[in-house]
Coordinates of C-alpha atoms in Angstrom, one line a residue:
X199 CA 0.0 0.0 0.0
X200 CA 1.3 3.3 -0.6
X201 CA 1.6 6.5 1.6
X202 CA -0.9 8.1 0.2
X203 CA -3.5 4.9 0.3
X204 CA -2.5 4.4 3.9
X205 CA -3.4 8.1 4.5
X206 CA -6.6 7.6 3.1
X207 CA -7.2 4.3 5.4
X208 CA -6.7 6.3 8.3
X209 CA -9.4 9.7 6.9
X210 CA -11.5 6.9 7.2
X211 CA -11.0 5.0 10.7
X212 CA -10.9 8.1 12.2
X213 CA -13.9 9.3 10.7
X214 CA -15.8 5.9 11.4
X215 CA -13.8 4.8 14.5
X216 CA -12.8 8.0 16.7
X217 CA -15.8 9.7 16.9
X218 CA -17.9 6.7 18.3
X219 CA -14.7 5.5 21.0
X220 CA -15.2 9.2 22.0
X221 CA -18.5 9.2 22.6
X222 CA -18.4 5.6 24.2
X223 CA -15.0 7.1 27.3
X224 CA -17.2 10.8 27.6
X225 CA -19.9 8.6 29.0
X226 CA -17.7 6.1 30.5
X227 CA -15.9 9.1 32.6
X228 CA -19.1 10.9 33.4
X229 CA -20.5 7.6 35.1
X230 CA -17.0 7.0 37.2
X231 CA -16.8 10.6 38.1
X232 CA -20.6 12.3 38.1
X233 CA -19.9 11.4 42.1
X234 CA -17.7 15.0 42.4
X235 CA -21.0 16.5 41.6
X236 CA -23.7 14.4 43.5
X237 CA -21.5 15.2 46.9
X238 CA -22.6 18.5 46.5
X239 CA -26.2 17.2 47.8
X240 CA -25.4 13.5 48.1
X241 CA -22.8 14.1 51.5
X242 CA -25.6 16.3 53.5
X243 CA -28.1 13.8 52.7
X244 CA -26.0 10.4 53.7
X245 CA -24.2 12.2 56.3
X246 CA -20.6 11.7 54.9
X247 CA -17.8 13.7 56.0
X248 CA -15.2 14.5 53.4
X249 CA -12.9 11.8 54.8
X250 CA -16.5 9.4 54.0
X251 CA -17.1 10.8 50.2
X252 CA -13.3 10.6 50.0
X253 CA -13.0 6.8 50.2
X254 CA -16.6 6.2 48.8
X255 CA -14.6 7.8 45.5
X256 CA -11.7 5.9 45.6
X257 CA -13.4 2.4 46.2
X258 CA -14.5 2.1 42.9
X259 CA -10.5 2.1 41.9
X260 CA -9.8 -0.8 44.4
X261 CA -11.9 -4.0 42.2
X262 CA -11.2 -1.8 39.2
X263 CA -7.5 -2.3 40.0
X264 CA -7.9 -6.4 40.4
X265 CA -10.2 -6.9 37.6
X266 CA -8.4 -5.1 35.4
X267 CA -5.5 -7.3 33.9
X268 CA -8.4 -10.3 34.3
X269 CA -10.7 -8.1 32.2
X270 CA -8.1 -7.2 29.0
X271 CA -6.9 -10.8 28.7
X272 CA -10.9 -11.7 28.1
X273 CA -10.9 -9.2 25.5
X274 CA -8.1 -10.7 23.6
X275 CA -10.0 -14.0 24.0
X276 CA -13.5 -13.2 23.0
X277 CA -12.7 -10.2 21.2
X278 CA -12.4 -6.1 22.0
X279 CA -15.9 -5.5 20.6
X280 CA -17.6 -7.8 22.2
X281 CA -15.9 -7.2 25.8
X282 CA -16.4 -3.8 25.2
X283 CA -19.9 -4.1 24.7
X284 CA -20.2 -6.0 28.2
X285 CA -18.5 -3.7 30.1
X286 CA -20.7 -1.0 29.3
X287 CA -23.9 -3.1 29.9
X288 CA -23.0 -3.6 33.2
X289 CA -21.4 -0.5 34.5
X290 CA -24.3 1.2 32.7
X291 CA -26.9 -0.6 34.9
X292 CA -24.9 -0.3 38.1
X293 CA -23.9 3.6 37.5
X294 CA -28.0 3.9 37.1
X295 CA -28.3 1.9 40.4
X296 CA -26.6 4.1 42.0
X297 CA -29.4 6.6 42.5
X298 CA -31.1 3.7 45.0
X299 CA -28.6 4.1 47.8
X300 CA -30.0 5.2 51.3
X301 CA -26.3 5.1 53.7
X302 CA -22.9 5.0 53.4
X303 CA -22.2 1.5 53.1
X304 CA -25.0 0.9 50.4
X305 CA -22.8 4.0 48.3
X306 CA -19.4 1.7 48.8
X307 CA -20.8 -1.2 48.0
X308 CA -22.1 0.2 44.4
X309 CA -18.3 2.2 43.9
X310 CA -17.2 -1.4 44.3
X311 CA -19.4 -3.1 41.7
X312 CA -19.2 0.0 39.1
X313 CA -15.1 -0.4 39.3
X314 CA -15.8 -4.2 38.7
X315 CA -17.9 -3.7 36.0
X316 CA -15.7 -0.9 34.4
X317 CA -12.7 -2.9 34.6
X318 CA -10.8 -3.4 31.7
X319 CA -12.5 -0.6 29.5
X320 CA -9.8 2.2 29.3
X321 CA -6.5 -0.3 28.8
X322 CA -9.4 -2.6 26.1
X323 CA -9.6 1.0 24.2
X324 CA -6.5 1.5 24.3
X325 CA -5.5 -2.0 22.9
X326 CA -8.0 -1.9 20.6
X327 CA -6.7 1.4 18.9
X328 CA -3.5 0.0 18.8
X329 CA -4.8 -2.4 16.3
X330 CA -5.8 0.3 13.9
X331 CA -3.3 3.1 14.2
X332 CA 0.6 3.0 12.9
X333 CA 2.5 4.5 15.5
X334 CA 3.2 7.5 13.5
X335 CA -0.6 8.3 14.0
X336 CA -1.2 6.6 17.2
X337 CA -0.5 9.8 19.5
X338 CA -3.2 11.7 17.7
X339 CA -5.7 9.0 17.4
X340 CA -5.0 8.9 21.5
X341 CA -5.0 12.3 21.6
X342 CA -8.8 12.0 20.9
X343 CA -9.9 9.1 22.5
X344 CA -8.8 11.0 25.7
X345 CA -10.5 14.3 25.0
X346 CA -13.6 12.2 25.1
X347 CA -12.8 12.1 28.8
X348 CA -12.0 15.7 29.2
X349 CA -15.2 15.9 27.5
X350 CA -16.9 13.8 30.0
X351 CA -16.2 16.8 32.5
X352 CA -17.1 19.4 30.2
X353 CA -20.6 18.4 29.0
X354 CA -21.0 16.0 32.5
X355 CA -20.6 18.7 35.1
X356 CA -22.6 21.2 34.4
X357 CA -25.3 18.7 33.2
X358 CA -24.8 17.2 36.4
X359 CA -25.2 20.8 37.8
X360 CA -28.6 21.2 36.2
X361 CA -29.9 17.5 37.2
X362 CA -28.9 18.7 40.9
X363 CA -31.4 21.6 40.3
X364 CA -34.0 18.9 39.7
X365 CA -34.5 18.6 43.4
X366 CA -37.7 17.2 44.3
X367 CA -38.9 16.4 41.1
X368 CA -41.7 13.5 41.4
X369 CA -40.3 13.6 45.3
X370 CA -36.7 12.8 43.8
X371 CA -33.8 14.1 45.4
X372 CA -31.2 16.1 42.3
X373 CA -28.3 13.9 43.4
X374 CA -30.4 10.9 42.6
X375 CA -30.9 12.2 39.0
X376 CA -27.4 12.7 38.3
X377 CA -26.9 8.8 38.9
X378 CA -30.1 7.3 37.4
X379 CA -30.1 9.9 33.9
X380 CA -26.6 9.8 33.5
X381 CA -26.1 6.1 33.8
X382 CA -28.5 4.7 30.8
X383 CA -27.2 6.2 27.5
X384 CA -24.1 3.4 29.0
X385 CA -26.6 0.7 28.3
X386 CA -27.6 1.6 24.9
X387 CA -24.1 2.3 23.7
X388 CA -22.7 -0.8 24.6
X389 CA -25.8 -2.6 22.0
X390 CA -24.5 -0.3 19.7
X391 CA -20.6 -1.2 20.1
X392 CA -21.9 -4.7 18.9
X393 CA -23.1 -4.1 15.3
X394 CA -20.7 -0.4 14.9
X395 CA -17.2 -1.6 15.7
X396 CA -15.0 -3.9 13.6
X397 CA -12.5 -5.9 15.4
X398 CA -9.8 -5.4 13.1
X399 CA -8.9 -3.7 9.8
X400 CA -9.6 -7.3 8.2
X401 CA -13.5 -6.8 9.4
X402 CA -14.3 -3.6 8.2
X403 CA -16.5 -3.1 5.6
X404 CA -16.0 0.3 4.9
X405 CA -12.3 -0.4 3.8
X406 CA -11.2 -1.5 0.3
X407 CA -9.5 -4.8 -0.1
X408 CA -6.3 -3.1 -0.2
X409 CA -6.8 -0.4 2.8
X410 CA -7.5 -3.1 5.0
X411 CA -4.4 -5.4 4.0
X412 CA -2.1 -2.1 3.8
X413 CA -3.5 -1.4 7.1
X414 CA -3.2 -5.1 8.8
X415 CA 0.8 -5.6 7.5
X416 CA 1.4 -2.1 8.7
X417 CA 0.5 -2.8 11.9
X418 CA 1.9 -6.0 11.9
X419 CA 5.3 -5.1 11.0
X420 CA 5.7 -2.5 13.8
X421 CA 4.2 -5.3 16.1
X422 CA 7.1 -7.7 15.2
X423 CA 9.7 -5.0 15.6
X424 CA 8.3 -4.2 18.9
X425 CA 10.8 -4.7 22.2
X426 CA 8.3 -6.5 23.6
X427 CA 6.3 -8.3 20.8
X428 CA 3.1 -10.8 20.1
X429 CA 5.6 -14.0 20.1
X430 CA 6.3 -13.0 23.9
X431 CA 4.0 -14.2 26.9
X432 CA 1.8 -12.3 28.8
X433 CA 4.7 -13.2 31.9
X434 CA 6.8 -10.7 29.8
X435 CA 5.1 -7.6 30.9
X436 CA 5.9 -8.3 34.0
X437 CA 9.3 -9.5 33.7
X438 CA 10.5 -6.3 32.2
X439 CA 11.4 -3.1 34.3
X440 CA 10.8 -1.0 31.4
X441 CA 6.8 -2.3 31.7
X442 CA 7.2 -1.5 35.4
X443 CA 8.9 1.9 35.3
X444 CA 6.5 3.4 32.5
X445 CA 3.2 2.1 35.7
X446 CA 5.5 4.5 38.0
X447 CA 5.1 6.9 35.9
X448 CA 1.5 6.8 34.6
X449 CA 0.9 6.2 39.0
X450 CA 2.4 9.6 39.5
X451 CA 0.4 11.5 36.6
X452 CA -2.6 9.8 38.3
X453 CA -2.0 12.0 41.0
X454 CA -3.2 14.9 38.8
X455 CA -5.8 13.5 36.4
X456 CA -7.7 11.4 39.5
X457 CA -6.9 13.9 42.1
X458 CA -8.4 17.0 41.0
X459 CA -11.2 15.1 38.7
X460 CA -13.1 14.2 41.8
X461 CA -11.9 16.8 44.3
X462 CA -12.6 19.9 41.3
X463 CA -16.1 20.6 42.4
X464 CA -15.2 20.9 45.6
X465 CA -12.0 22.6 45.6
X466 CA -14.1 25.1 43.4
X467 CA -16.8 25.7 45.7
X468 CA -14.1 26.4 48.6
X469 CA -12.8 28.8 46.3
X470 CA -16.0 30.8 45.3
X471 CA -18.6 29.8 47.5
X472 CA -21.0 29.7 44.2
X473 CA -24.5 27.9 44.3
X474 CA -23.9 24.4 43.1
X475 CA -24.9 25.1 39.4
X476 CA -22.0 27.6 38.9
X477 CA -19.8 25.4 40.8
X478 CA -20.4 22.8 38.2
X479 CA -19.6 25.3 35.3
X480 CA -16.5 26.0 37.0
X481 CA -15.4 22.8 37.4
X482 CA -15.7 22.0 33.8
X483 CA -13.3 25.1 32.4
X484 CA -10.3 23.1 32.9
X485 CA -11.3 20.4 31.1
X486 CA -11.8 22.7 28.1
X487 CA -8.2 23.6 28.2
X488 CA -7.2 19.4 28.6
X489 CA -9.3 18.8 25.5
X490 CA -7.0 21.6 23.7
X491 CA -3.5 20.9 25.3
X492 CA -4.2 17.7 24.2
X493 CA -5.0 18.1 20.5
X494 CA -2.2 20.3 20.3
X495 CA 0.4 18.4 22.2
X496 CA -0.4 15.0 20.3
X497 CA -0.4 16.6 16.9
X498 CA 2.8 18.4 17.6
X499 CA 4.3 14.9 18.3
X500 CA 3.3 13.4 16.0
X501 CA 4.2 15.6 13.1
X502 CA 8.4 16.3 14.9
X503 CA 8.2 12.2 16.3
X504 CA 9.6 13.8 19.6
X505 CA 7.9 12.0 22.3
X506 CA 10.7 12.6 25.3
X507 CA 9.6 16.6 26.3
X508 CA 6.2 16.5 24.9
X509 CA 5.6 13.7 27.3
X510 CA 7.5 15.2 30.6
X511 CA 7.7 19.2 30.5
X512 CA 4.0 19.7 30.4
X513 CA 3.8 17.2 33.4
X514 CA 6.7 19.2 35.3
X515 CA 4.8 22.3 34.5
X516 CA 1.6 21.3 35.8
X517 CA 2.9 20.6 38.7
X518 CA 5.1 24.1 39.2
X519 CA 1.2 25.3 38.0
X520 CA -0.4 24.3 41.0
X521 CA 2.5 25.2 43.6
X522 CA 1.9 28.2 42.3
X523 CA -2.1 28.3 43.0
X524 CA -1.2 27.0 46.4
X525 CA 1.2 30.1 47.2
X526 CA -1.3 32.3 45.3
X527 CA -3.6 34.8 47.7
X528 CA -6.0 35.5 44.7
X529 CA -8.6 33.2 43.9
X530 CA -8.5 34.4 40.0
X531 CA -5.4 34.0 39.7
X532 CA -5.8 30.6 42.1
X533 CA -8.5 28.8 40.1
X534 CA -6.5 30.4 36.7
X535 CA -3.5 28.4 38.0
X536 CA -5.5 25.0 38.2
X537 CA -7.3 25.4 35.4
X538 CA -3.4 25.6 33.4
X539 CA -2.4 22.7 35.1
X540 CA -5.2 20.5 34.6
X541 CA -4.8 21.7 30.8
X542 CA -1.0 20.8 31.4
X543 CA -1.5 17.5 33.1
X544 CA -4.0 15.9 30.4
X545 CA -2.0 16.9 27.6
X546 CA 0.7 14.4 28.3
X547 CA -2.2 11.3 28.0
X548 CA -1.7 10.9 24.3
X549 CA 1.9 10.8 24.7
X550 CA 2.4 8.1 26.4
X551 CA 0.0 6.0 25.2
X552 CA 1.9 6.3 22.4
X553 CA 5.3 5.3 23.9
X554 CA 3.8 2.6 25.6
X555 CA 1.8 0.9 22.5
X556 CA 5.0 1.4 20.5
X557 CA 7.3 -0.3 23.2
X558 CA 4.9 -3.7 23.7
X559 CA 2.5 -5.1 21.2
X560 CA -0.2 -8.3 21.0
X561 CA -1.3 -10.2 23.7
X562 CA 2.0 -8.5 25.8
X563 CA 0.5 -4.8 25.1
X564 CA -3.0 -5.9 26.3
X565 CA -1.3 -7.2 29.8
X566 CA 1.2 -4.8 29.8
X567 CA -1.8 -2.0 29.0
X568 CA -4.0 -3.3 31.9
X569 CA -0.9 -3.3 34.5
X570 CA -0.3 -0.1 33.9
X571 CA -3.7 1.1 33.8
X572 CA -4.0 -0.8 37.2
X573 CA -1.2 0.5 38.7
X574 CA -1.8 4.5 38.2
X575 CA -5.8 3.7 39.6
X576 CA -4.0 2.8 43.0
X577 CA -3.5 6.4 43.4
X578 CA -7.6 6.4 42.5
X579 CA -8.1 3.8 45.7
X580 CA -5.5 5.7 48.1
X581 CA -5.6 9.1 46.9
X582 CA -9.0 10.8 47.8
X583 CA -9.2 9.1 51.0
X584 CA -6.1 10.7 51.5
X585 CA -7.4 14.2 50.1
X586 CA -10.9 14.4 52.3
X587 CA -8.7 13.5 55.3
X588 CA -6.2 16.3 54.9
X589 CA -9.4 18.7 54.4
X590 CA -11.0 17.6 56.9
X591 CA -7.6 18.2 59.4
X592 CA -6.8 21.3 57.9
X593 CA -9.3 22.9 56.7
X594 CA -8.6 23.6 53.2
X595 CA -6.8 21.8 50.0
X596 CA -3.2 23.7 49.9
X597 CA -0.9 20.7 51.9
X598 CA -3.1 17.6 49.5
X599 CA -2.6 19.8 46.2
X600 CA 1.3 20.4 47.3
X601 CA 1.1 16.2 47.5
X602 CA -0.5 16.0 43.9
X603 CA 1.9 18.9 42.7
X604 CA 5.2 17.1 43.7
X605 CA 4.2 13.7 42.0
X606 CA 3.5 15.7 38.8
X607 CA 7.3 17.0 38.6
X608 CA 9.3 13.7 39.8
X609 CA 6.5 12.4 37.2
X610 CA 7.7 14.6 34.5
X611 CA 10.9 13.9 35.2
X612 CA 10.7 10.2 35.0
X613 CA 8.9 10.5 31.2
X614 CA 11.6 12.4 29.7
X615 CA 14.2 9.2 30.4
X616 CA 11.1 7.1 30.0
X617 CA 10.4 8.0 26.4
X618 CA 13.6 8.1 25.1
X619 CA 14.6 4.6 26.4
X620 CA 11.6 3.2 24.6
X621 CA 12.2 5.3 21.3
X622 CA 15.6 3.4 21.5
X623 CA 14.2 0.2 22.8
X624 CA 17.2 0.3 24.9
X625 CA 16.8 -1.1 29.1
X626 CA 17.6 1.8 31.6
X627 CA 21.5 2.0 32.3
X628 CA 20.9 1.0 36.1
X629 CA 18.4 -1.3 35.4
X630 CA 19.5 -3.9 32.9
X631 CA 18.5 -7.1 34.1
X632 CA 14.6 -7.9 34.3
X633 CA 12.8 -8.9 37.4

């Protein structure tokens, strides 16, 4: 296939393919994180204290954490799209179900089923994309999967904001709303996932003959070339430090992209003291500046092939960003700050998912994709526990977003070596021999 037939391949899968895996993470992320919003009513009501919300939040992370590798070595089994279309069933009627809960312990026991059910999805996208996209497109392609996340915040919060307003409706408390409206359209997508997404190139029928063999030896050529490739094991993931260092990393980026996701609303609203509906609209303004850094950051990459600083400075900057808010005694200037490093912290995503899926490939990336992804949502299980507890001690956010800000630079940091060991293929100089 030539360059300019391969070109053409990819106009089309991210015309057919993009749009749809957007849609299906912006719902995804509004279901996992609608709960920053429903504590604005939802902790009076139950009685939580921030500590309480705090570790109802990061629950959900503890059985997404052990069902995740479980969950992306069934996908390679039965296939992405029809895993894919499970997971959404389920964590679509469980996110819905979440509007039933009357205490405490009924709300953890649902954050525990909902990371059970969502297990799997984010590392099975990510996977899945892998199977479509040449590396030299892949950071782009990722660039937009994620900004359906970003998204999620965007359109999710302040819809959240006005399904809080429906207070009392049919005798309805607003928080309830935000769980049962927000957690059907999961349901219908994942029918839809069934009969709109192709496996592989080979299954699409919106391909010519020879986009989708151009495509498929394309793909399979980098796969063979890859330091960690399909004729490996799954046991290689975890035999090789590289796998283990690049988890490190994508734990301490967590640190930004889980810690102010479900803490935003609230941080906010200590911040302004706004009614809950301009909280909401707040909270969704640094996601508008993710969903640009982002486009730009991936495209840049793409287009120079540097991976090394676009993957680390913009993570070292988010976190100078919010030391910065922290010592800041303006709240413009304060919630200005945030909103630059959550636009900072986000645009590294695309990055290095692109390192990663260029370093390990077949059934190898799908384990090595899921241990990551597992790894960085222990910051998801420890993290906001960690966060309502030091609000609750100190009365504000400054000492838990000085945590979150120091794990963005050593973060940063680490992706620069990071990405231009894997561009090499080359072990880390101290670190030679595999576990």
């Amino acid at each position: 296939m030539t360059a300019y037939n391969t070109s053409d391949a990819i106009r089309r899968v991210n015309r057919r393919i993009l749009p749809f895996v957007m849609l299906l993470y912006l719902v995804a992320y509004i279901d996992r994180s609608n709960i920053s919003v429903a504590a604005l009513g939802m902790n009076a009501e139950l009685q939580l204290t921030e500590r309480m919300y705090g570790i109802a939040a990061g629950l959900f992370f503890a059985t997404y954490i052990v069902f995740e590798i479980p969950s992306n070595v069934a996908l390679t089994r039965f296939g992405a799209r029809r895993w894919i279309a499970r997971i959404m069933v389920t964590w679509g009627i469980i996110a819905a179900g979440m509007a039933l809960v009357t205490s405490a312990y009924q709300l953890y026991g649902m954050r525990l089923l909902l990371g059970a059910a969502e297990a799997g999805f984010t590392p099975g996208i990510i996977y899945y994309l892998a199977r479509w996209y040449p590396s030299r497109d892949r950071a782009h392609a990722m660039s937009f999967f994620y900004i359906g996340a970003a998204l999620a915040s965007v359109i999710g919060l302040p819809l959240s904001g006005l399904l809080l307003n429906a207070h009392g409706v049919l005798g309805v408390s607003g928080w309830r709303w935000v769980f049962l409206i927000e957690g059907l359209p999961a349901v219908l997508l994942g029918f839809l996932v069934l009969w709109f997404l192709p496996d592989r190139p080979a299954d699409a029928r919106w391909l010519t003959p020879e986009q989708q063999s151009g495509l498929e030896q394309a793909i399979e050529s980098e796969q063979t070339a890859a330091a960690v490739s399909h004729k490996a094991s799954w046991v290689a993931a975890f035999a090789d430090v590289h796998i283990w260092l690049l988890a490190v990393f994508w734990l301490l980026q967590a640190f930004g992209t889980i810690g102010l996701t479900l803490f935003m609303p609230l941080i906010v609203k200590d911040l302004s003291g706004s009614n809950n509906l301009i909280v909401s609209l707040l909270s969704a303004v640094p996601f508008v500046a993710a969903c640009i850094f982002m486009f730009l950051n991936g495209r840049h990459s793409d287009a120079t092939g540097e991976r090394a600083l676009h993957l680390g400075l913009p993570l070292v900057a988010s976190g100078v960003a919010i030391i910065a808010a922290v010592f800041s005694s303006d709240i413009y200037v304060r919630y200005a700050l945030l909103v630059l490093s959550v636009g900072l912290n986000w645009a590294v995503i695309p990055i290095f998912w692109a390192v990663t899926t260029e370093y390990v490939s077949g059934v190898a990336a799908a384990v090595s994709i899921a241990l990551i992804n597992a790894l960085a949502n222990v910051a998801g299980l420890a993290l906001p526990p960690v966060i309502g507890g030091i609000r609750q001690a100190t009365g504000n956010y400054n000492v838990a977003l000085g945590l979150v800000a120091a794990a963005l630079v050593i973060g940063g940091i680490l992706g620069i070596a990071l990405a231009r060991r894997a561009r090499s293929n080359l072990p880390l100089p101290v670190l030679r021999k595999q576990f």
